[in-house]
Structure formats: structure tokens, C-alpha cells
mmCIF file of C-alpha atoms in Angstrom:
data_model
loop_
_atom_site.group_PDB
_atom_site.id
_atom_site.type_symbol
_atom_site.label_atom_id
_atom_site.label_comp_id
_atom_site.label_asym_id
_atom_site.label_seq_id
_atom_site.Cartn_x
_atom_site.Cartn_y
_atom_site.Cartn_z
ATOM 1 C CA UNK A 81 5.246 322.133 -12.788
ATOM 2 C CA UNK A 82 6.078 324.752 -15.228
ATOM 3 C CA UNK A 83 6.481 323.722 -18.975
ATOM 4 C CA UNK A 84 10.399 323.004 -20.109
ATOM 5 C CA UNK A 85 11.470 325.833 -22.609
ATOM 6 C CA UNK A 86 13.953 325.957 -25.123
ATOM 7 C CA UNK A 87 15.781 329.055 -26.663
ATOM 8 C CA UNK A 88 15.337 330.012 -30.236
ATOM 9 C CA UNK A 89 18.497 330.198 -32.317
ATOM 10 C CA UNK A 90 20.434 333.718 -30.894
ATOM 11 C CA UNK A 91 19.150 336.394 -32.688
ATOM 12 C CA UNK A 92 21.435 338.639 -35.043
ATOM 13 C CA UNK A 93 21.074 341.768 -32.569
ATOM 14 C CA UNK A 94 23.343 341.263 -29.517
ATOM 15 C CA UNK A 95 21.012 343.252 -27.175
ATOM 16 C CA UNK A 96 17.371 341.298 -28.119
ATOM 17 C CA UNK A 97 16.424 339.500 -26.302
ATOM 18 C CA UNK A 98 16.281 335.855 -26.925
ATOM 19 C CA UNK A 99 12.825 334.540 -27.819
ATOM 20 C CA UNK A 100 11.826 331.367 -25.461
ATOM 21 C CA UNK A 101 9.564 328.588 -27.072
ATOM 22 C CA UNK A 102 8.114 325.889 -25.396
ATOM 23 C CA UNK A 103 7.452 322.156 -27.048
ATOM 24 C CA UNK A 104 4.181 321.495 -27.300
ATOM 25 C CA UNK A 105 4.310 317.941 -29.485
ATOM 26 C CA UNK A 106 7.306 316.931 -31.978
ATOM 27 C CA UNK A 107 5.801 319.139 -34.946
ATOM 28 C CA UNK A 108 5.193 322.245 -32.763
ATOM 29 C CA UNK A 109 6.469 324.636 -30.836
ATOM 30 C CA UNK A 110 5.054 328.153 -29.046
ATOM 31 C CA UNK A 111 6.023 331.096 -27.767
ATOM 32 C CA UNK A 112 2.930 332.478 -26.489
ATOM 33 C CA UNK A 113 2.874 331.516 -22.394
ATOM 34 C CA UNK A 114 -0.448 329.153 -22.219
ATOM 35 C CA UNK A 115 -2.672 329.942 -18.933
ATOM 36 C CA UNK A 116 -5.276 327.241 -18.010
ATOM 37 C CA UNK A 117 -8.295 328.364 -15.904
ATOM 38 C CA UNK A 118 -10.117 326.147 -13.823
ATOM 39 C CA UNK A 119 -13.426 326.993 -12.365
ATOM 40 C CA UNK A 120 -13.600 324.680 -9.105
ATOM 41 C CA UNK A 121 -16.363 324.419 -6.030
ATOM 42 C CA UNK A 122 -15.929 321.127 -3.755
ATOM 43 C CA UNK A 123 -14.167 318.950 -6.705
ATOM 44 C CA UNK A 124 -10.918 317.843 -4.615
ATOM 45 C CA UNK A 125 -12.426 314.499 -5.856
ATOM 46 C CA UNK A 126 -12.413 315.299 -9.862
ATOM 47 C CA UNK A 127 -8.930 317.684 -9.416
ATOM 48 C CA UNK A 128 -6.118 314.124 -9.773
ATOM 49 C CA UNK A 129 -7.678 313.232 -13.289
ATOM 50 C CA UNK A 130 -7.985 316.850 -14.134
ATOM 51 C CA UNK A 131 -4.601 317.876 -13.632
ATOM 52 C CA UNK A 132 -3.310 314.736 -15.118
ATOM 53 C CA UNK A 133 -4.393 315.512 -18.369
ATOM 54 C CA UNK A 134 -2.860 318.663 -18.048
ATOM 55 C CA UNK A 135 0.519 318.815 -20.461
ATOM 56 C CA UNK A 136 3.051 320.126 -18.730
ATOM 57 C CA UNK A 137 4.548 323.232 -21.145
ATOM 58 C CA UNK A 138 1.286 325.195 -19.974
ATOM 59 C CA UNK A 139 2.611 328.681 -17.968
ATOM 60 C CA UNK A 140 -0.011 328.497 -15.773
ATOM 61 C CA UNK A 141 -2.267 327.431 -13.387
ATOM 62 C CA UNK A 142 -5.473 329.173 -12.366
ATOM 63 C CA UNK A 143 -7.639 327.449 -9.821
ATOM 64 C CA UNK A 144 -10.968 329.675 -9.006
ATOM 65 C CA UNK A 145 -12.013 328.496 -5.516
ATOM 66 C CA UNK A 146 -16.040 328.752 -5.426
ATOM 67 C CA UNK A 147 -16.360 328.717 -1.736
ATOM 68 C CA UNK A 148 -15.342 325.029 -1.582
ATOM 69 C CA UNK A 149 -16.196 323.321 1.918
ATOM 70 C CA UNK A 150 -14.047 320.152 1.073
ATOM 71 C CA UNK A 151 -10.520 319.922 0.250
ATOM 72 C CA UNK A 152 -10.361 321.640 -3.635
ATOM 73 C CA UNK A 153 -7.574 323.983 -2.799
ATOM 74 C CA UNK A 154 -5.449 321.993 -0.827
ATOM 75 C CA UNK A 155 -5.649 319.243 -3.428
ATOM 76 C CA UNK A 156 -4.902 321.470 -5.809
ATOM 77 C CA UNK A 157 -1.439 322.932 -4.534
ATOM 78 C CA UNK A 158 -0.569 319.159 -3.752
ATOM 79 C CA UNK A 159 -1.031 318.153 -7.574
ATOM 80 C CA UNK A 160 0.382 322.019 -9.251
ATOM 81 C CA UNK A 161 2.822 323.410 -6.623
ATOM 82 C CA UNK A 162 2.946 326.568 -8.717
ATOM 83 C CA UNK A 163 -0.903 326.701 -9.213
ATOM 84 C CA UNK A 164 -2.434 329.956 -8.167
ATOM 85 C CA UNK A 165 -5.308 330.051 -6.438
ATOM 86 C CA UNK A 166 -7.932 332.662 -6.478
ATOM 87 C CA UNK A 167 -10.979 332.868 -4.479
ATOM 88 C CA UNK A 168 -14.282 333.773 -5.484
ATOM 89 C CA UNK A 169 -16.174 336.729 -4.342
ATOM 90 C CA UNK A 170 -19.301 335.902 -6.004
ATOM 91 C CA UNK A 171 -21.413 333.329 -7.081
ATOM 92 C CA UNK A 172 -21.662 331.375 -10.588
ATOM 93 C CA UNK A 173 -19.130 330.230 -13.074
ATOM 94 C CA UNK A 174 -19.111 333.170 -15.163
ATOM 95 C CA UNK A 175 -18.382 335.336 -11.925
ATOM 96 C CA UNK A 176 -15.714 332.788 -11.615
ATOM 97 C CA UNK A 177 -14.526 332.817 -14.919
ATOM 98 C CA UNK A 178 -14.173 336.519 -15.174
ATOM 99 C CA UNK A 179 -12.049 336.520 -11.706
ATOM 100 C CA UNK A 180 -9.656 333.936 -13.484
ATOM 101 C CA UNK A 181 -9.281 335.502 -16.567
ATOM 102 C CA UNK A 182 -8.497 338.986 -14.825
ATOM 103 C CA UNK A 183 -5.954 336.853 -12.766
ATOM 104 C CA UNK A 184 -4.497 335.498 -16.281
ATOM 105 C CA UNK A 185 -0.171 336.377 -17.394
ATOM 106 C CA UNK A 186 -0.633 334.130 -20.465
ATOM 107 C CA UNK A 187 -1.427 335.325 -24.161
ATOM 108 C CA UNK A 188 -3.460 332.680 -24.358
ATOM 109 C CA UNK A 189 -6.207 331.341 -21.967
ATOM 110 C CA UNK A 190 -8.100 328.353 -22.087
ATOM 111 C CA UNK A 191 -10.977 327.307 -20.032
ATOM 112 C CA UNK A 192 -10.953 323.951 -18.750
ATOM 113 C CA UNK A 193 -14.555 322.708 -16.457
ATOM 114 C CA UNK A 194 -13.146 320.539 -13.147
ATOM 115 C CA UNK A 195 -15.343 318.042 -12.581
ATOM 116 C CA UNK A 196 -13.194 316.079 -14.851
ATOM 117 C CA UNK A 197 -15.280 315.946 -17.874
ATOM 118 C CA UNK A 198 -12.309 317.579 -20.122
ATOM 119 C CA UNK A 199 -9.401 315.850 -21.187
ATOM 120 C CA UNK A 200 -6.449 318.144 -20.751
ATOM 121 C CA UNK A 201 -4.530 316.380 -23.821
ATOM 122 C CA UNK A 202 -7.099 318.335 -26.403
ATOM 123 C CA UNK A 203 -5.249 321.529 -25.275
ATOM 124 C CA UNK A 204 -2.617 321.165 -28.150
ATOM 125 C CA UNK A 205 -5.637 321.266 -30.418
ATOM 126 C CA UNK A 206 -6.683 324.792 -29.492
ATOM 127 C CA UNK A 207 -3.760 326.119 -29.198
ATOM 128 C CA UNK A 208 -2.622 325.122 -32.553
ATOM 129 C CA UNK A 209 -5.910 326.600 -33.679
ATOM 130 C CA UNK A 210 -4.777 329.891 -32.195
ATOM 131 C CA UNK A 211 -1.060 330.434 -33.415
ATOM 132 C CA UNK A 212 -2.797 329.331 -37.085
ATOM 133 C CA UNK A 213 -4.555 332.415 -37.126
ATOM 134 C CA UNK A 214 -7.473 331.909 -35.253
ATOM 135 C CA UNK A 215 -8.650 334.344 -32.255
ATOM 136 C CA UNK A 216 -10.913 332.051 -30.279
ATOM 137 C CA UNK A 217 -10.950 328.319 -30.379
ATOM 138 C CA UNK A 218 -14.526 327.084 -29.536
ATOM 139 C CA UNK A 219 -14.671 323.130 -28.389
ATOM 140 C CA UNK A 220 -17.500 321.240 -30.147
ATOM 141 C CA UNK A 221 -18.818 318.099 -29.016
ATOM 142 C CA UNK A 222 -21.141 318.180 -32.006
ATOM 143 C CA UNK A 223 -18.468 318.395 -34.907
ATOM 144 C CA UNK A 224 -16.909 316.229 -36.805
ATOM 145 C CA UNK A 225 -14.530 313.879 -34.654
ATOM 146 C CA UNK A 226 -16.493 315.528 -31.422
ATOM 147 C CA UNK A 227 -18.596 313.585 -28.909
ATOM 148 C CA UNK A 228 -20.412 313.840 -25.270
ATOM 149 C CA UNK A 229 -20.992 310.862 -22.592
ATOM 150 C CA UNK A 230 -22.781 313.495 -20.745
ATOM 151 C CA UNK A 231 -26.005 314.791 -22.458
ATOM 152 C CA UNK A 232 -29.397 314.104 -21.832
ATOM 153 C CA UNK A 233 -31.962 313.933 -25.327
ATOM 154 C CA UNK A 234 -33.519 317.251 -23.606
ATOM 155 C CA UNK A 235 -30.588 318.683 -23.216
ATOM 156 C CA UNK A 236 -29.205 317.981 -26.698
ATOM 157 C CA UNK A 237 -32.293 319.192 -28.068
ATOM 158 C CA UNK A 238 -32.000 322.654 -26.194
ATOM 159 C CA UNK A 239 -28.547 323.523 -27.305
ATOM 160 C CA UNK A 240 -29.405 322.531 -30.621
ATOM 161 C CA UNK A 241 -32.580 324.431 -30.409
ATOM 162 C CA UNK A 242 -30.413 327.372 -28.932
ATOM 163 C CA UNK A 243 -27.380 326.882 -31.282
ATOM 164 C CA UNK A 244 -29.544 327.067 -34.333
ATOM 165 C CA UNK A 245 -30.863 330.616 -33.152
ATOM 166 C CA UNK A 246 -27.607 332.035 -32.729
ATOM 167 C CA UNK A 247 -26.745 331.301 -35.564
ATOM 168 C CA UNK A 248 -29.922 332.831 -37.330
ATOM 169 C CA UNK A 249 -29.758 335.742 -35.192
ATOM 170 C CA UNK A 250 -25.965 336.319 -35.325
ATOM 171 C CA UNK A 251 -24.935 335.026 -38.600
ATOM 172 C CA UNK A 252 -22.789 332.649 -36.859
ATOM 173 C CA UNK A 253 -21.944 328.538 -38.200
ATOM 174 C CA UNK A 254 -21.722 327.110 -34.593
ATOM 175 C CA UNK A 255 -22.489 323.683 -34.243
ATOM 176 C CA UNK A 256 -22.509 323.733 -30.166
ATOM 177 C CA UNK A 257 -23.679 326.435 -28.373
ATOM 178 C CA UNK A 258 -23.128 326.030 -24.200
ATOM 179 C CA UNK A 259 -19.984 324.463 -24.438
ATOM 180 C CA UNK A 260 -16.950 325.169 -21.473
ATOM 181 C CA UNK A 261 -13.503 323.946 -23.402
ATOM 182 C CA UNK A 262 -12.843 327.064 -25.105
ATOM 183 C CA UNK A 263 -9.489 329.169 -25.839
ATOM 184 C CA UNK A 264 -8.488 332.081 -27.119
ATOM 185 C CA UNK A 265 -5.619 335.135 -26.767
ATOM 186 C CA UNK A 266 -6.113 337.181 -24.159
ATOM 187 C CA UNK A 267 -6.955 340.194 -26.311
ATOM 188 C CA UNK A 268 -10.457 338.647 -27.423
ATOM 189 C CA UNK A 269 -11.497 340.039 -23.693
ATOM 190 C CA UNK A 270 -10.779 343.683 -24.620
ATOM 191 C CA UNK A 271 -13.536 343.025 -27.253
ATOM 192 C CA UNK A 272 -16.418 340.896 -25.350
ATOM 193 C CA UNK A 273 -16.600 342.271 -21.972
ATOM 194 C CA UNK A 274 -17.945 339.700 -19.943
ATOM 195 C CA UNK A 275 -20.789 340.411 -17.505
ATOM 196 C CA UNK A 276 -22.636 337.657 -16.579
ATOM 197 C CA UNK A 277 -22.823 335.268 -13.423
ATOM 198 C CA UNK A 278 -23.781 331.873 -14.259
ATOM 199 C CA UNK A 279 -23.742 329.084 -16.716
ATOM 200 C CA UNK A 280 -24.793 331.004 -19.348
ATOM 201 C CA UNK A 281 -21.194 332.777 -19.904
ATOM 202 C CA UNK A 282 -19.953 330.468 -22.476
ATOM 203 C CA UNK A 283 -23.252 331.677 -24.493
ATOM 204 C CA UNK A 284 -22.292 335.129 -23.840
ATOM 205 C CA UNK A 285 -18.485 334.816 -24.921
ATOM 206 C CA UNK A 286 -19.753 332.550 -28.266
ATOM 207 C CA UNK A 287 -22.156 336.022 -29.207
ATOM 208 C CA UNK A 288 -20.053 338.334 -28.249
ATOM 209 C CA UNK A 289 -16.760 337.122 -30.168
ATOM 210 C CA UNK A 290 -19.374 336.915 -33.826
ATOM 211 C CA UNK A 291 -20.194 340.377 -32.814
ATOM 212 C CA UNK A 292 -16.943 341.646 -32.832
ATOM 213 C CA UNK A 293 -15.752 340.234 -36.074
ATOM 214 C CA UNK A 294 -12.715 337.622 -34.375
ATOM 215 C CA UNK A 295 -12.068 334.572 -36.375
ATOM 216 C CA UNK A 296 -13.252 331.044 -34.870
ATOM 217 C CA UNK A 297 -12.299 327.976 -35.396
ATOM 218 C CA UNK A 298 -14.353 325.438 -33.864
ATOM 219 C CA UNK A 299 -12.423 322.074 -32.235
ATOM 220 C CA UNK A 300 -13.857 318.899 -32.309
ATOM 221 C CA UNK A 301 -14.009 317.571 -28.725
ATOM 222 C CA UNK A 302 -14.841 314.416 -26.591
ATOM 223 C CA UNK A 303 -16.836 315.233 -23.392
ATOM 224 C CA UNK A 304 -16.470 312.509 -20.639
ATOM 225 C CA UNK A 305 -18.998 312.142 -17.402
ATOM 226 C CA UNK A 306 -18.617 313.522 -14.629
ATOM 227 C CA UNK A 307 -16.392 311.457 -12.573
ATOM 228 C CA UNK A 308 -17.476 312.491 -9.006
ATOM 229 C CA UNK A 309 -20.300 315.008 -7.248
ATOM 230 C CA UNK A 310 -23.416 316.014 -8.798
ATOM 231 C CA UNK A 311 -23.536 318.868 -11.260
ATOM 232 C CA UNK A 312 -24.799 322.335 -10.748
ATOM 233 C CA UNK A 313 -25.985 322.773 -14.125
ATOM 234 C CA UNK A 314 -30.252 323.001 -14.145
ATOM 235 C CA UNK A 315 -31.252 322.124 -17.963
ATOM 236 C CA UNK A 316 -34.745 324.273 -17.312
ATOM 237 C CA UNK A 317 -33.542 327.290 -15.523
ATOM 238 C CA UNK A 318 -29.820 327.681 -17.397
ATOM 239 C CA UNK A 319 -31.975 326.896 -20.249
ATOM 240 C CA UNK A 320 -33.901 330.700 -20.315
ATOM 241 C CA UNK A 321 -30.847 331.946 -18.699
ATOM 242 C CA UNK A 322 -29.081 331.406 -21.832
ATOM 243 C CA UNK A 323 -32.183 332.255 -24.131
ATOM 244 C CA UNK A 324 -32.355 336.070 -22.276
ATOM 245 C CA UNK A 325 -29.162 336.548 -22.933
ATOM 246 C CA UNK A 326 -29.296 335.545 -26.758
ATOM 247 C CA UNK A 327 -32.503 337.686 -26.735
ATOM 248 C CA UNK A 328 -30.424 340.781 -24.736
ATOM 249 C CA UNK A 329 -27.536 340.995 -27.061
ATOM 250 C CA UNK A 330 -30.046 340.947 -30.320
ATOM 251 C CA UNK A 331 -30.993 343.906 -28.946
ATOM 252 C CA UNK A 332 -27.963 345.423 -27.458
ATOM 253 C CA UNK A 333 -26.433 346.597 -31.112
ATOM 254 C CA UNK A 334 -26.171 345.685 -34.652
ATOM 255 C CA UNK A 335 -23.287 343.243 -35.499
ATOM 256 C CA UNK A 336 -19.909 345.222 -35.383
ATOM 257 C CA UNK A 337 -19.160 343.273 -38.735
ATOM 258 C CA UNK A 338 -19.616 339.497 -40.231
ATOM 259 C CA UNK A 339 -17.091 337.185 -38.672
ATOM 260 C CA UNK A 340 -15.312 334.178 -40.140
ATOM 261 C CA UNK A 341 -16.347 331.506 -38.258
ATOM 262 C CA UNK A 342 -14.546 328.278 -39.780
ATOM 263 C CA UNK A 343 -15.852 324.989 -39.203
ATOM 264 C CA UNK A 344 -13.726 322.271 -37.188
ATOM 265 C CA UNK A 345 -12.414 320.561 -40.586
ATOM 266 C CA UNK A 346 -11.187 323.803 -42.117
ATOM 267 C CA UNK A 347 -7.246 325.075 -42.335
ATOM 268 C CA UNK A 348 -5.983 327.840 -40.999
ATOM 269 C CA UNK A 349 -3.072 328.293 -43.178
ATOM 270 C CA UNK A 350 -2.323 330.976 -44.617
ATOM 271 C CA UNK A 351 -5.255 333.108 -46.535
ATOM 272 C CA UNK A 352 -7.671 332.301 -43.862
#
């Protein structure tokens, strides 16, 4: 299901070539190709209202297999003919994560969890975000306009807990911290080489990009329950996963420089 293009007016040099954009709502339109990557173990169930959601000018299609027993990639290449598939080597969804990205042709990438708790239609929303100026679009279900149907007290007090240390530690203004609906251009992972297994990637990537001085804007964002299955997330144990790595990258180095991180209400027009 690749996204319809349309051809730019024909550019004054005869031998350019002609610059393709793709419609992404009636006020918008992109050039940058748009890859979505989709972390996946044993959610054939979740995949239909996943890749409904999905608008159809994205490029492309990456579905990380985590050693799935049931049906996930044959369900998969039912719903995307064109989706490609790779399959994990390791274990955890930052292993997977990494493998996706690597296997990324898009400028930009966005991460998208499959257990359905994402609603593909926000995707406009980051990347609007990103051809404003911004270099990583971080989903919030904590800004303004945000939500979550899936959040325990304890675990709303942990990533507020957790949050509110990053941002002491980091100088950052994030108001969710382990958060998967992110985007960004493909460039940000020259600058935050990931190298982590598990849940506590998104953590890693929301450091890493402060550290390196990118601008971003956060996205207010709705996150729905889990439609099917039982999660692999452990509050407890992801919980200090996360709080070593915050403590390992204090350490690591000093901050490269002071980012601009925008909150979710604020423009990125021009001067940001």
C-alpha cells in the first residue's frame, strides 16, 4: 500500500530531477519518504487495528518479528503487501528497535508499539512537527490535549518520578518520560547511538537527543489499552532498568550543549 505521490511543478532546469511530494492532509504536503517501525512478538491479534490506523502516504513498512510463535508475520504481509519484515536476533524492544531502524529508507522514522495501543492517525502530527523544524517529535500522554487508558497510579507515579529527574539532571522540559510514539529524521541516530535491549530504549533515545543539542517538540497523544495479549512491560524491574540508565548517562559526559526542547503547545515557525 504505498502512499499516492504527486509531482511538484517541473522545475526550471531540464535535467533535475522532479521533486515527488506526497499528501499528507488538505493543508500539507511532504517530500521526505515516512518509514513506520513496528516492534511485534505474537500480536497477529492487535496487527488489523494497527495497520488500520496507518495513513496510507507512509513509504514504509517495518515489521520487527520478536520470535513470534503465532501468526504476526503472516498477518502482517496479508494487511501491508509491501511491508518488510525483519527478524529479530535478539531479545527486547530496544534490540528490536535498533534492527528496524538500521533496516529504515525513509528520512523520517517513527516508532509505532503493536499491541494496538497507538492510533496511527496521530502520525500527521509528528511529522508536521518534523518538516517545522523540529529533529525529534516525542509523543506525550501527559501534555496538553494528551491522555492514557493504560496506566496504573504506580506507574504514573514512576514516570513522573523518573521524568522529573531527567529533567533535573539533563536540563530537559519533558513532561513524559517512557513513552513509545516517537519520530524523528533519520539523522538524529548518527547522534544517539542506541545500545540498549529492553524497555528502557525510549529513556535512552529521550537523554540522548537533550545531550546532543536536537530540537524537540513534544506531541500531545492519546494512549488506548491494549486490545489483545498481556503486556511484557514489568513496572518494578523496567522501573530500575530505566533509572540505571538515567544514572549511566549522568555519568557518561557533560551535556554536548543545552537543547531546545519546546513544549507540545509551542510553534515551530520560523525563529524556533
Amino acid at each position: 500500500m504505498p502512499g499516492s505521490t504527486i509531482s511538484s511543478n517541473p522545475p526550471t532546469n531540464p535535467t533535475s530531477t522532479p521533486v515527488h511530494f506526497r499528501p499528507v492532509s488538505s493543508h500539507l504536503a511532504i517530500a521526505p519518504p515516512v518509514s513506520v517501525v513496528i516492534p511485534a512478538m505474537n500480536e497477529a491479534e492487535n496487527l488489523p487495528h494497527v495497520f488500520a490506523t496507518l495513513p496510507p502516504w507512509i513509504h514504509e513498512v517495518i515489521l520487527v518479528d520478536g520470535h513470534s510463535t503465532d501468526d504476526t508475520v503472516k498477518v502482517a504481509r496479508e494487511l501491508w503487501p509491501s511491508v518488510t519484515v525483519v527478524e529479530q536476533r535478539g531479545r527486547g524492544k530496544g534490540d528490536a528497535l535498533i534492527s528496524g531502524f538500521a533496516a529504515c529508507t525513509g528520512e523520517i522514522i517513527v516508532m509505532v508499539d503493536a499491541d494496538g495501543s497507538a492510533d496511527g492517525n496521530e502520525i500527521v502530527s509528528y511529522v508536521s512537527a518534523l518538516v517545522s523544524g523540529a529533529d525529534f517529535a516525542k509523543g506525550s500522554r501527559f501534555a496538553n490535549g494528551g491522555g492514557t487508558d493504560d496506566m496504573t497510579p504506580i506507574r504514573k507515579l514512576g514516570n513522573w518520578a523518573l521524568c522529573a529527574l531527567v529533567n533535573a539532571k539533563f536540563g530537559a522540559r519533558y513532561t513524559d518520560l517512557c513513552y513509545g510514539y516517537n519520530a524523528f529524521w533519520r539523522h538524529c541516530l548518527d547522534h544517539i547511538g542506541l545500545d540498549c535491549a529492553g524497555f528502557e530504549v525510549e529513556t535512552l533515545m529521550n537523554i540522548r537527543v537533550v545531550k546532543a543539542g536536537l530540537k524537540v517538540q513534544e506531541i500531545p497523544s492519546h494512549e488506548h489499552l491494549r486490545i489483545h495479549g498481556a503486556s511484557n512491560l514489568r513496572a518494578v524491574r523496567d522501573g530500575l532498568r530505566v533509572l540505571k540508565v538515567i544514572v549511566r548517562e549522568r555519568r557518561s559526559r557533560r551535556l554536548r550543549s543545552r537543547p531546545a526542547v519546546l513544549p507540545a503547545s509551542a510553534s515551530l515557525g520560523e525563529g524556533s
